[in-house]
CSV table of C-alpha atoms in Angstrom, one decimal:
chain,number,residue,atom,x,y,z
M,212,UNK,CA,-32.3,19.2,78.3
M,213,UNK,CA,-29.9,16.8,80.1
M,214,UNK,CA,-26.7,15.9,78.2
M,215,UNK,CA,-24.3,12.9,78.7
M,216,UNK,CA,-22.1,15.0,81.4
M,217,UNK,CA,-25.4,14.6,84.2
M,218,UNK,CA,-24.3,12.1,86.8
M,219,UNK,CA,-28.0,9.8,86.1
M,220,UNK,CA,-26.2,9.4,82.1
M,221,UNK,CA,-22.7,8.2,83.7
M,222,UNK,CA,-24.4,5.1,85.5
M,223,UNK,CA,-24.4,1.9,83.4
M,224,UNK,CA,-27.9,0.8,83.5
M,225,UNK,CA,-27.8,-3.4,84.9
M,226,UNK,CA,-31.6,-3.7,85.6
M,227,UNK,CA,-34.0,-1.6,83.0
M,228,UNK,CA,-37.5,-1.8,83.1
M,229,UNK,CA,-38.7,-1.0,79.7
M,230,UNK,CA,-42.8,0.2,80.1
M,231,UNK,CA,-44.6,-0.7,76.6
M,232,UNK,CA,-44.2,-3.9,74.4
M,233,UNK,CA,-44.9,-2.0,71.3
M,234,UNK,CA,-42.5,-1.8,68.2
M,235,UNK,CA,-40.6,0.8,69.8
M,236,UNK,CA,-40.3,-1.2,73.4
M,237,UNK,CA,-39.1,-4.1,71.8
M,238,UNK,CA,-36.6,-2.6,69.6
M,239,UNK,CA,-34.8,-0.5,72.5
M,240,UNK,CA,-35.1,-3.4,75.3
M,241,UNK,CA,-33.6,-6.0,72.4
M,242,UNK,CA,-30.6,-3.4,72.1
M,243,UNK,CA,-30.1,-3.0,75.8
M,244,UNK,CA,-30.1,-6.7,76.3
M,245,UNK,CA,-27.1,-6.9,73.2
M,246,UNK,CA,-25.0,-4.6,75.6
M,247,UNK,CA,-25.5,-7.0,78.6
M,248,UNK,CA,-28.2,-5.3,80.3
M,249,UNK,CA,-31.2,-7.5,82.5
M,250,UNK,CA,-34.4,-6.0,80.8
M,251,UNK,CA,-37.5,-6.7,81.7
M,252,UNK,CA,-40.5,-5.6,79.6
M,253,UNK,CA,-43.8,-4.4,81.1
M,254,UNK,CA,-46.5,-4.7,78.9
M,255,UNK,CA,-50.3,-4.0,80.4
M,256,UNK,CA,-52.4,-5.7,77.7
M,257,UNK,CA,-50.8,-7.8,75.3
M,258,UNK,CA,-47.6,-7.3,72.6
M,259,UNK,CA,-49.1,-4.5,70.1
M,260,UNK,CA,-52.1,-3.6,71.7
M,261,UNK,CA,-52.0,-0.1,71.4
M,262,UNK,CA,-50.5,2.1,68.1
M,263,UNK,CA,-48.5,-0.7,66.7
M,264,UNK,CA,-51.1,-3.0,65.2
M,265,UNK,CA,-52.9,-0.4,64.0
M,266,UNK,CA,-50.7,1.7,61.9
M,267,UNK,CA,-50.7,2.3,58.1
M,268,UNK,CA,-47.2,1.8,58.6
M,269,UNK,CA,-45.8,3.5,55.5
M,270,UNK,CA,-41.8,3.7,56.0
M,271,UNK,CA,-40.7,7.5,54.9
M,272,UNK,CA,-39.3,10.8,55.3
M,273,UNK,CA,-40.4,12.7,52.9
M,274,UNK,CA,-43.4,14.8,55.0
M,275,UNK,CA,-41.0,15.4,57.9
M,276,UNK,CA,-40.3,18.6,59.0
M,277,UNK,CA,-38.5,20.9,59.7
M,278,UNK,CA,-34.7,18.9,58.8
M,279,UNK,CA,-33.9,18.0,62.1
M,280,UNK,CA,-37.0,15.4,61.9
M,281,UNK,CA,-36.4,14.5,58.4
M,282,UNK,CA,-33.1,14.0,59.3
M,283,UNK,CA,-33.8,11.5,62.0
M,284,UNK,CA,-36.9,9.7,60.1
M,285,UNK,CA,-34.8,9.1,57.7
M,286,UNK,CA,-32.0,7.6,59.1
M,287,UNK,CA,-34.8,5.4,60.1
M,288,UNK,CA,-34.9,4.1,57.0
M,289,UNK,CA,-31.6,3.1,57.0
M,290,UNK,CA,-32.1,1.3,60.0
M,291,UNK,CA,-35.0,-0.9,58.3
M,292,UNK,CA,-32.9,-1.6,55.8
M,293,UNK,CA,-30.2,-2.7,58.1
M,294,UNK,CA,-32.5,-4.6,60.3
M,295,UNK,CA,-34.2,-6.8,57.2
M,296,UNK,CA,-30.9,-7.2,55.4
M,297,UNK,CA,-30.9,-9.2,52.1
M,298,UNK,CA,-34.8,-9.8,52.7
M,299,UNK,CA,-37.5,-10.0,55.8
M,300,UNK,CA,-40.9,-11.1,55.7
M,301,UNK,CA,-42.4,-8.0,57.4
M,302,UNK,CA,-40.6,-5.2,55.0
M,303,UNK,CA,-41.2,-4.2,51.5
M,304,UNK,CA,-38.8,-1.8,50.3
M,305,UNK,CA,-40.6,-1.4,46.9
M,306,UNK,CA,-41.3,2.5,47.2
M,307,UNK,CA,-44.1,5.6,46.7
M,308,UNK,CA,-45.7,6.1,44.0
M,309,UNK,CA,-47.7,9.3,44.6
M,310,UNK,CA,-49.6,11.5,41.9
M,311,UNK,CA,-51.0,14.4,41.3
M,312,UNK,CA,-54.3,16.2,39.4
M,313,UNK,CA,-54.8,19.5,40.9
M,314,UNK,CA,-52.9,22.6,40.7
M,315,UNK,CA,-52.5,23.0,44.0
M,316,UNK,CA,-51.6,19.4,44.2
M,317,UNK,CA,-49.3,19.3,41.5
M,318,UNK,CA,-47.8,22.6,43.1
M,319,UNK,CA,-47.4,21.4,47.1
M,320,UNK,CA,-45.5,18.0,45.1
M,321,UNK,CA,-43.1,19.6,43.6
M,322,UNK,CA,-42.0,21.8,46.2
M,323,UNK,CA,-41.9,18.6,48.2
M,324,UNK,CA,-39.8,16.8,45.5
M,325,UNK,CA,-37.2,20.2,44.9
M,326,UNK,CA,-36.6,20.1,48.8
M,327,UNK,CA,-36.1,16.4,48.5
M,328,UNK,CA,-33.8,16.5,46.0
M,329,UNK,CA,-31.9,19.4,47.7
M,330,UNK,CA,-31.3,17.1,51.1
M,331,UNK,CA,-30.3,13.8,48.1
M,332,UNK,CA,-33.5,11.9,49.3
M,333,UNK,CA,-34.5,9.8,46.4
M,334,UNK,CA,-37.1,10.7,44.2
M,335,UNK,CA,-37.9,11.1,40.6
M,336,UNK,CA,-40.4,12.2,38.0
M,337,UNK,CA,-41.4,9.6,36.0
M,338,UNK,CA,-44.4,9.5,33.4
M,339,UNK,CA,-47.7,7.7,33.2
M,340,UNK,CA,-45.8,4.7,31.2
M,341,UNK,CA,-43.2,4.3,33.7
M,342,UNK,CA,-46.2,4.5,36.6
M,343,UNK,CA,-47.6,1.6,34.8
M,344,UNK,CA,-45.2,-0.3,34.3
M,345,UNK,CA,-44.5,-0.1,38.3
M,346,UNK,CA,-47.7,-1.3,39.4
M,347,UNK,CA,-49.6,-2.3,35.8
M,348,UNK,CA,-53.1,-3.1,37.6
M,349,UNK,CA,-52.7,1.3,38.3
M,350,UNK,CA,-55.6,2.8,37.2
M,351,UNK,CA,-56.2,5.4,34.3
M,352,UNK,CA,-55.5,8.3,35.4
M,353,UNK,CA,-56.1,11.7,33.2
M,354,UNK,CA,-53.7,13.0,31.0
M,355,UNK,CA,-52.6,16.2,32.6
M,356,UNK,CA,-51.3,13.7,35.7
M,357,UNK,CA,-48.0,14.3,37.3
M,358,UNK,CA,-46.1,11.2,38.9
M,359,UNK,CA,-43.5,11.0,41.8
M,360,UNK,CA,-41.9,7.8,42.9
M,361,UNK,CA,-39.7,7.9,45.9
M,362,UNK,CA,-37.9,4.3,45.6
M,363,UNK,CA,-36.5,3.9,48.7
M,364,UNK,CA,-39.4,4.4,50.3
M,365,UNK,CA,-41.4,1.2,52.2
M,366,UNK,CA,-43.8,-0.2,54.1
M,367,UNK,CA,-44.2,-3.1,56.7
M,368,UNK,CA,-46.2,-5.8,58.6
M,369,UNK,CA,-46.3,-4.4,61.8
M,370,UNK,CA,-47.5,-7.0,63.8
M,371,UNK,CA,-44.4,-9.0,62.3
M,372,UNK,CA,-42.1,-6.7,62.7
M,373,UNK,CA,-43.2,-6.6,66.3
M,374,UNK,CA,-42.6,-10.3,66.4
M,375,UNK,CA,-38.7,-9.8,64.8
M,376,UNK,CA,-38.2,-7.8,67.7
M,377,UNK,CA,-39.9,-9.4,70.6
M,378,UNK,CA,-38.2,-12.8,69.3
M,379,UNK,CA,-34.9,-11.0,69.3
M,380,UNK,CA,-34.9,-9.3,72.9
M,381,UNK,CA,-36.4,-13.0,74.0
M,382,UNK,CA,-33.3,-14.6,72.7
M,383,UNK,CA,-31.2,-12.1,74.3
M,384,UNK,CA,-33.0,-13.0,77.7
M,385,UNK,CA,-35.1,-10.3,77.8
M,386,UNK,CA,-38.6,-10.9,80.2
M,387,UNK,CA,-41.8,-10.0,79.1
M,388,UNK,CA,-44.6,-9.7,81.5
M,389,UNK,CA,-47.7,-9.0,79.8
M,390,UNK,CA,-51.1,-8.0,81.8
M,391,UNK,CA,-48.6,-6.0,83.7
M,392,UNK,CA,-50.0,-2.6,84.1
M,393,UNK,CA,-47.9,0.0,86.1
M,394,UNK,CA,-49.5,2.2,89.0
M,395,UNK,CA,-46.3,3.7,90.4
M,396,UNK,CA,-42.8,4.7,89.9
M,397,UNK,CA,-40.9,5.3,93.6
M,398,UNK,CA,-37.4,6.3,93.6
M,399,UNK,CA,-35.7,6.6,96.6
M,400,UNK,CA,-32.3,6.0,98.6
M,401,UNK,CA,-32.7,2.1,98.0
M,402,UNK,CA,-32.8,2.9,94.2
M,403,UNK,CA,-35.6,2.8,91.8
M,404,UNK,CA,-38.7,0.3,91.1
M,405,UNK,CA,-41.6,0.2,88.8
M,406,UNK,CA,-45.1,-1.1,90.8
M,407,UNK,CA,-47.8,-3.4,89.1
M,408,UNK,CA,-51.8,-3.4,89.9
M,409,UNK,CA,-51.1,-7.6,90.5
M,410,UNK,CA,-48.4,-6.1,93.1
M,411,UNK,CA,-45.5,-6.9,91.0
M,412,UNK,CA,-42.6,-5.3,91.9
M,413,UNK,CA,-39.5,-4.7,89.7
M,414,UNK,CA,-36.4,-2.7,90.5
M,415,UNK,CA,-34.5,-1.0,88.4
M,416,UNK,CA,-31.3,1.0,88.1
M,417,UNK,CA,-33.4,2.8,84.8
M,418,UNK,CA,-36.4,2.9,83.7
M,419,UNK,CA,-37.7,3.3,80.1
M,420,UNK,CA,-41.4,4.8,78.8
M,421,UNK,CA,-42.4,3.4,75.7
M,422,UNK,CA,-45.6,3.4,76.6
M,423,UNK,CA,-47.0,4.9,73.3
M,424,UNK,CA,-50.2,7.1,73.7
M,425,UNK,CA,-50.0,6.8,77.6
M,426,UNK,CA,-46.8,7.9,77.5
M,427,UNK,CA,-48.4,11.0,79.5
M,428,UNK,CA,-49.5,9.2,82.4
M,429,UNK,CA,-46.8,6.7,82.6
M,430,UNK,CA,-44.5,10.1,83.6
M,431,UNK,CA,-46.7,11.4,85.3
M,432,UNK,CA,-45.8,8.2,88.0
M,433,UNK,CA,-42.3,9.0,87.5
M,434,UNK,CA,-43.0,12.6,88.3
M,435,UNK,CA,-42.3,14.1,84.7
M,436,UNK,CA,-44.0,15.9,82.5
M,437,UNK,CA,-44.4,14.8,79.0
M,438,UNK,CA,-47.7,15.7,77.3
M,439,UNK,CA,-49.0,14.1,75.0
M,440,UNK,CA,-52.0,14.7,72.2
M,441,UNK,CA,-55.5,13.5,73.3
M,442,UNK,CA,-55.8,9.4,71.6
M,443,UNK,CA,-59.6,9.7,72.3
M,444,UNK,CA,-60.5,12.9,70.7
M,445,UNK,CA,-62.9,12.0,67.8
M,446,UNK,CA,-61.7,13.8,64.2
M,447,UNK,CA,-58.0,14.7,66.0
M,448,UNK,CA,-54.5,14.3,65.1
M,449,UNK,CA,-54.6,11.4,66.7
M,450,UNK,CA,-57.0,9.5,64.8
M,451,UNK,CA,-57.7,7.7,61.4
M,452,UNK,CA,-59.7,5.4,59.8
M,453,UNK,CA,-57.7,2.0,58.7
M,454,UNK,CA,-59.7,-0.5,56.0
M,455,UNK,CA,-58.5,-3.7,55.7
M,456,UNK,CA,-60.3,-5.6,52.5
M,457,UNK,CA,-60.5,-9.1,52.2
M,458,UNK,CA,-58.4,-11.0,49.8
M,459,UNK,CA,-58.8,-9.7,46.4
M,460,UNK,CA,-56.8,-10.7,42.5
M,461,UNK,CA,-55.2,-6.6,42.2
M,462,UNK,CA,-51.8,-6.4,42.0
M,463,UNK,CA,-50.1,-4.4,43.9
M,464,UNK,CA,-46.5,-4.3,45.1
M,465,UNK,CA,-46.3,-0.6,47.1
M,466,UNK,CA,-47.7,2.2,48.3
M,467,UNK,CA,-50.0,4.5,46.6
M,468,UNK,CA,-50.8,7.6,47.5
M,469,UNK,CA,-53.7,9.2,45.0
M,470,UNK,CA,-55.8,12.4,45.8
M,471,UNK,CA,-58.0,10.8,47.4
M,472,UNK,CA,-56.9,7.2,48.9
M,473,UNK,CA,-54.1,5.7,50.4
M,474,UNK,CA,-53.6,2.0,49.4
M,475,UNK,CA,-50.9,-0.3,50.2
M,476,UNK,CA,-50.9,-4.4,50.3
M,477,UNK,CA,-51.6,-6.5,53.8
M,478,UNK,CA,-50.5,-9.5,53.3
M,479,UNK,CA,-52.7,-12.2,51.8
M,480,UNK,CA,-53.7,-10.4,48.6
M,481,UNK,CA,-55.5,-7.8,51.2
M,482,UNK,CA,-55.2,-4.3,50.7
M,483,UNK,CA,-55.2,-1.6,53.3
M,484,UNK,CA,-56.9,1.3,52.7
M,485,UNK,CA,-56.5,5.0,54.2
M,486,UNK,CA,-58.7,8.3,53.1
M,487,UNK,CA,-57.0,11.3,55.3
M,488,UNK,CA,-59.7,13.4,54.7
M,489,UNK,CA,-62.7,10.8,56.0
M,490,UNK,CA,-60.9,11.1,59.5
M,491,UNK,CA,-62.7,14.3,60.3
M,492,UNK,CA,-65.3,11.8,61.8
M,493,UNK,CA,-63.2,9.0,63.3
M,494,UNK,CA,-63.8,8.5,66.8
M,495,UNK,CA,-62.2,5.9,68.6
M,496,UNK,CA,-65.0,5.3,70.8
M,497,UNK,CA,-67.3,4.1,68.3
M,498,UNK,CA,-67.5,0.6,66.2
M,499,UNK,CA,-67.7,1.3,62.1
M,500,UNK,CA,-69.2,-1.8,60.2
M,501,UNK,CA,-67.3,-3.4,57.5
M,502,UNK,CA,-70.4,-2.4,55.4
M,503,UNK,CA,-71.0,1.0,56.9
M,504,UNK,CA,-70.6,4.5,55.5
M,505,UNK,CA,-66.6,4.7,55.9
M,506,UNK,CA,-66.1,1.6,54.0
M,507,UNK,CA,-68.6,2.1,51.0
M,508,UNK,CA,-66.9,5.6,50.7
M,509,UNK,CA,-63.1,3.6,50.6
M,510,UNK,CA,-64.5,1.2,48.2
M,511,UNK,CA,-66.1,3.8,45.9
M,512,UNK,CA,-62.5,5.3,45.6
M,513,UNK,CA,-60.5,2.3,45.3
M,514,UNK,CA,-61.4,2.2,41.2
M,515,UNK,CA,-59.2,5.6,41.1
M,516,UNK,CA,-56.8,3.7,42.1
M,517,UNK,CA,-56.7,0.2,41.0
M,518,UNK,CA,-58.2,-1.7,38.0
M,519,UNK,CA,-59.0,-5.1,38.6
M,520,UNK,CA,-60.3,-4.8,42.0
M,521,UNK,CA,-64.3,-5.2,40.9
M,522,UNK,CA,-65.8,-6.6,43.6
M,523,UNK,CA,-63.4,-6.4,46.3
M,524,UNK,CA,-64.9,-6.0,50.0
M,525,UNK,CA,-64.1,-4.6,53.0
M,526,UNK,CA,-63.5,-7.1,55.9
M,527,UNK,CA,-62.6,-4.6,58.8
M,528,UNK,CA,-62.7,-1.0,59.8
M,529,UNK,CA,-60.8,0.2,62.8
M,530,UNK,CA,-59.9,3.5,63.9
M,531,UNK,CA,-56.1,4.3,64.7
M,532,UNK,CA,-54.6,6.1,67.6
M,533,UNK,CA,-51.6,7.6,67.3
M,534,UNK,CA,-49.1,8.2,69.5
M,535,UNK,CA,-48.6,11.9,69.1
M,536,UNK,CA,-46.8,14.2,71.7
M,537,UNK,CA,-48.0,17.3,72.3
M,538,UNK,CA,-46.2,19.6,70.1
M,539,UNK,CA,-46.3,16.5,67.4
M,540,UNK,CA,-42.2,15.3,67.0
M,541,UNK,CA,-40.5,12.6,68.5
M,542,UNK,CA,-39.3,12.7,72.5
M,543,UNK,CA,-36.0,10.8,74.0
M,544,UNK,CA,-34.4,11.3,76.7
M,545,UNK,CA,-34.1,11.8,80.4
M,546,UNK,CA,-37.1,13.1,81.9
M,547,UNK,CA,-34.6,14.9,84.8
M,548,UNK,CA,-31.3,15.0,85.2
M,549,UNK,CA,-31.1,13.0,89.1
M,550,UNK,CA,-33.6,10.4,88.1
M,551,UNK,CA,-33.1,7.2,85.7
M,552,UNK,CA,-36.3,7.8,84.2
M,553,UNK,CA,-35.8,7.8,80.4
M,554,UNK,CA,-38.8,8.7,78.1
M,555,UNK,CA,-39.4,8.2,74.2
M,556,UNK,CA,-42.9,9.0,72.7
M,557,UNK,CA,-43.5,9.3,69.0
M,558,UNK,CA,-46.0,9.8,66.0
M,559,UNK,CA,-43.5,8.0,63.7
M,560,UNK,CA,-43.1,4.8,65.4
M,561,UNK,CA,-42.8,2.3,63.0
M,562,UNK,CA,-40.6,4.5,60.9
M,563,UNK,CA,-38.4,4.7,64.1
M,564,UNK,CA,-38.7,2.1,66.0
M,565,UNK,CA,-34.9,0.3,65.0
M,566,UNK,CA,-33.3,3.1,65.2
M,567,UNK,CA,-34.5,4.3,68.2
M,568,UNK,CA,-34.0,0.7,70.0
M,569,UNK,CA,-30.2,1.4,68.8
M,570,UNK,CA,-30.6,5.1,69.9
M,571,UNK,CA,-32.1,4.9,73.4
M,572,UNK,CA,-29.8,2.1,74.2
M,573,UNK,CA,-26.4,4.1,73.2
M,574,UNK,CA,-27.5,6.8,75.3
M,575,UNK,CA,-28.3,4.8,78.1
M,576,UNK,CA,-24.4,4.0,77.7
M,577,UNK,CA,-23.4,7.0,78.0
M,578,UNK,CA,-23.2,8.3,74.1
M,579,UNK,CA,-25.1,11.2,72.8
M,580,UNK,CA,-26.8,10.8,70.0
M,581,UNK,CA,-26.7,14.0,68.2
M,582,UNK,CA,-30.1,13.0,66.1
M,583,UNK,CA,-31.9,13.5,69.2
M,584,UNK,CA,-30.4,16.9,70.8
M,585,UNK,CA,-33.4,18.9,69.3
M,586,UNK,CA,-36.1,16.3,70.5
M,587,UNK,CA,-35.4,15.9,74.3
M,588,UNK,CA,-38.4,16.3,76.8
M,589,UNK,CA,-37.1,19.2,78.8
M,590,UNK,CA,-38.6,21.4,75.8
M,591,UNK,CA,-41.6,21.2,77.7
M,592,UNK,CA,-42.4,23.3,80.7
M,593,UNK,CA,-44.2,21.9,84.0
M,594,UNK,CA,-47.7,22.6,83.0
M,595,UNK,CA,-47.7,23.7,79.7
M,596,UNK,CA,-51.1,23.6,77.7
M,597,UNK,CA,-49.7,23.0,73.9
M,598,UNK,CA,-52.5,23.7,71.0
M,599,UNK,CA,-53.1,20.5,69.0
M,600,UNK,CA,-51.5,19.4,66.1
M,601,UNK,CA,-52.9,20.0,62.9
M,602,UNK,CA,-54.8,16.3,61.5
M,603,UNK,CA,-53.1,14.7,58.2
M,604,UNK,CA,-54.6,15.8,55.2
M,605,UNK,CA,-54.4,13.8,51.8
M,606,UNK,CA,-51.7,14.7,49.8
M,607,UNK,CA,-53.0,17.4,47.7
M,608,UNK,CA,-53.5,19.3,50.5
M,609,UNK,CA,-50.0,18.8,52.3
């Protein structure tokens, strides 16, 4: 683990290179260009191509552990909160409803909402009138239900987020070069310079990985070693199934979390829908129909969940990769202590992504951040073969 004392932390970073032009990309080459830094932004597709745009993109802490993750997701919050102010167009600060029907259910939430309550993260019990009341298209749900809102919870548009902070490093004269896709990283007595496929060459005095679910090979070039989850690996950790429906009259204003779907609006009176335990079969390698087997199963469910949604149809089904180092938490930080080679990779992305832009840049300044001492990549050793993380499972199951 490197600290701010290692000579590579003391130099003030003029040129950056930032690798990735995903949520998190944006957000920390946006901060570096505030402090007066020339960023340029390498991106080798386009803007949120890889885990941004395809992200249920629920903004919470509440499943994080052990603390020290919490801790940082949920200051993550507070930076969404900062970033959208009195009101943005891509954040909906309208809470969780989640609720329960099992035993062991019912059981797993309330030992989430005690520890909760324990670290003063917002949440309450509230009955089936008050659920109603909250979102009054909620379906009927049996009376031996137990309800949990968590207020401060949130979600997002990601792909407008993304635009928030793209537009904002932009303004700040930050250069984005997209179909840039990076095939070396030489450092050397002249200093250091990220190499393109087209040729491109870009020097640097630091270089930043936000390179999402390629974050592995991406240091791999710089001579690191940051692994990371396999993105491809049909029914992993790294993969769910995301239905978006078309436009349909339900109201809805948050998440929901039931027993047996995850629902949340899209924008445009579309819903987007999220059934942990289907995921078992995703496989990013293969199309799904918006009439197939996933979505009929989604659809079947959605009644559960919401009244008013009678015919309601599914208009895409895509399967998510998630960013997910190896041991499943967040990394930032310096790969090595005598190269400017900084590295951040993380599940929680969208959660993260304006405080780690504010994060990454401070430490690139010299200042410590003491929410990421416990999450720097020297906790993994040269080789290392970590087992996979466990896959989500729907809530009563958590």
């Amino acid at each position: 683990m490197t600290s701010c004392s290692d000579p590579v932390l003391r130099r003030i970073p003029v040129r950056v290179v930032v690798i990735g032009a995903g949520v998190v990309g944006a957000a920390v080459a946006a901060e570096l260009a505030a402090r007066g830094a020339r960023v340029t932004v390498l991106e080798a597709d386009h803007p949120g191509a890889g885990t941004t745009a395809n992200s249920f993109a629920w903004i919470n802490s509440a499943n994080k552990e052990p603390e020290p993750y919490f801790a940082l997701n949920h200051a993550g919050m507070r930076a969404h909160d900062e970033l959208a102010g009195d009101g943005a167009p891509w954040f909906f600060p309208a809470g969780n409803l989640e609720w329960a029907v099992t035993d062991r259910h019912k059981e797993v939430l309330a030992g989430r909402v005690a520890r909760l309550t324990a670290r003063d993260y917002p949440v309450e019990w509230i009955t089936a009138e008050q659920a109603g009341k909250l979102e009054p298209d909620l379906a009927a749900a049996p009376s031996h239900t137990v309800f949990a809102f968590f207020p401060q919870e949130a979600y997002t548009l990601p792909v407008l987020l993304l635009s928030r902070l793209l537009g904002g490093a932009r303004d700040r004269g930050v250069t984005v070069v997209g179909g840039a896709r990076v095939t070396a990283i030489e450092h050397g007595p002249a200093g250091t310079a990220v190499i393109c496929a087209d040729g491109g060459r870009y020097p640097a005095d630091t270089v930043v990985s936000c390179a999402g679910r390629w974050t592995q090979k991406v240091a791999e070039l710089a001579g690191a070693h940051v692994p990371m989850a396999d993105p491809d690996l049909a029914g992993s950790a790294t993969v769910g199934f995301l239905a978006t429906t078309a436009p349909t009259a339900a109201r809805l204003s948050r998440v929901l979390t039931g027993p047996r779907l995850n629902v949340r609006p899209d924008g445009g009176g579309r819903l987007l829908l999220q059934a942990l335990d289907l995921d078992a079969s995703a496989d990013p390698a293969k199309p799904y129909a918006p009439d197939g087997e996933i979505a009929t199963d989604m659809l079947a469910r959605l009644p559960e969940v919401l009244n008013a949604a009678e015919g309601t149809v599914v208009e895409k089904v895509r399967v998510g990769q998630r960013a997910m180092p190896g041991d499943g938490f967040t990394v930032a930080g310096f790969a090595a202590a005598d190269v400017p080679f900084y590295v951040v990779a993380t599940h929680s992305g969208i959660t993260l992504a304006p405080l780690l832009g504010r994060l990454v840049a401070d430490e690139l300044y010299g200042h410590e951040s003491p929410l990421l001492k416990d999450f720097r990549p020297g906790r993994f050793t040269s080789g290392e073969v970590l087992p996979p993380p466990p896959p989500a499972r729907r809530p009563g199951e958590q």
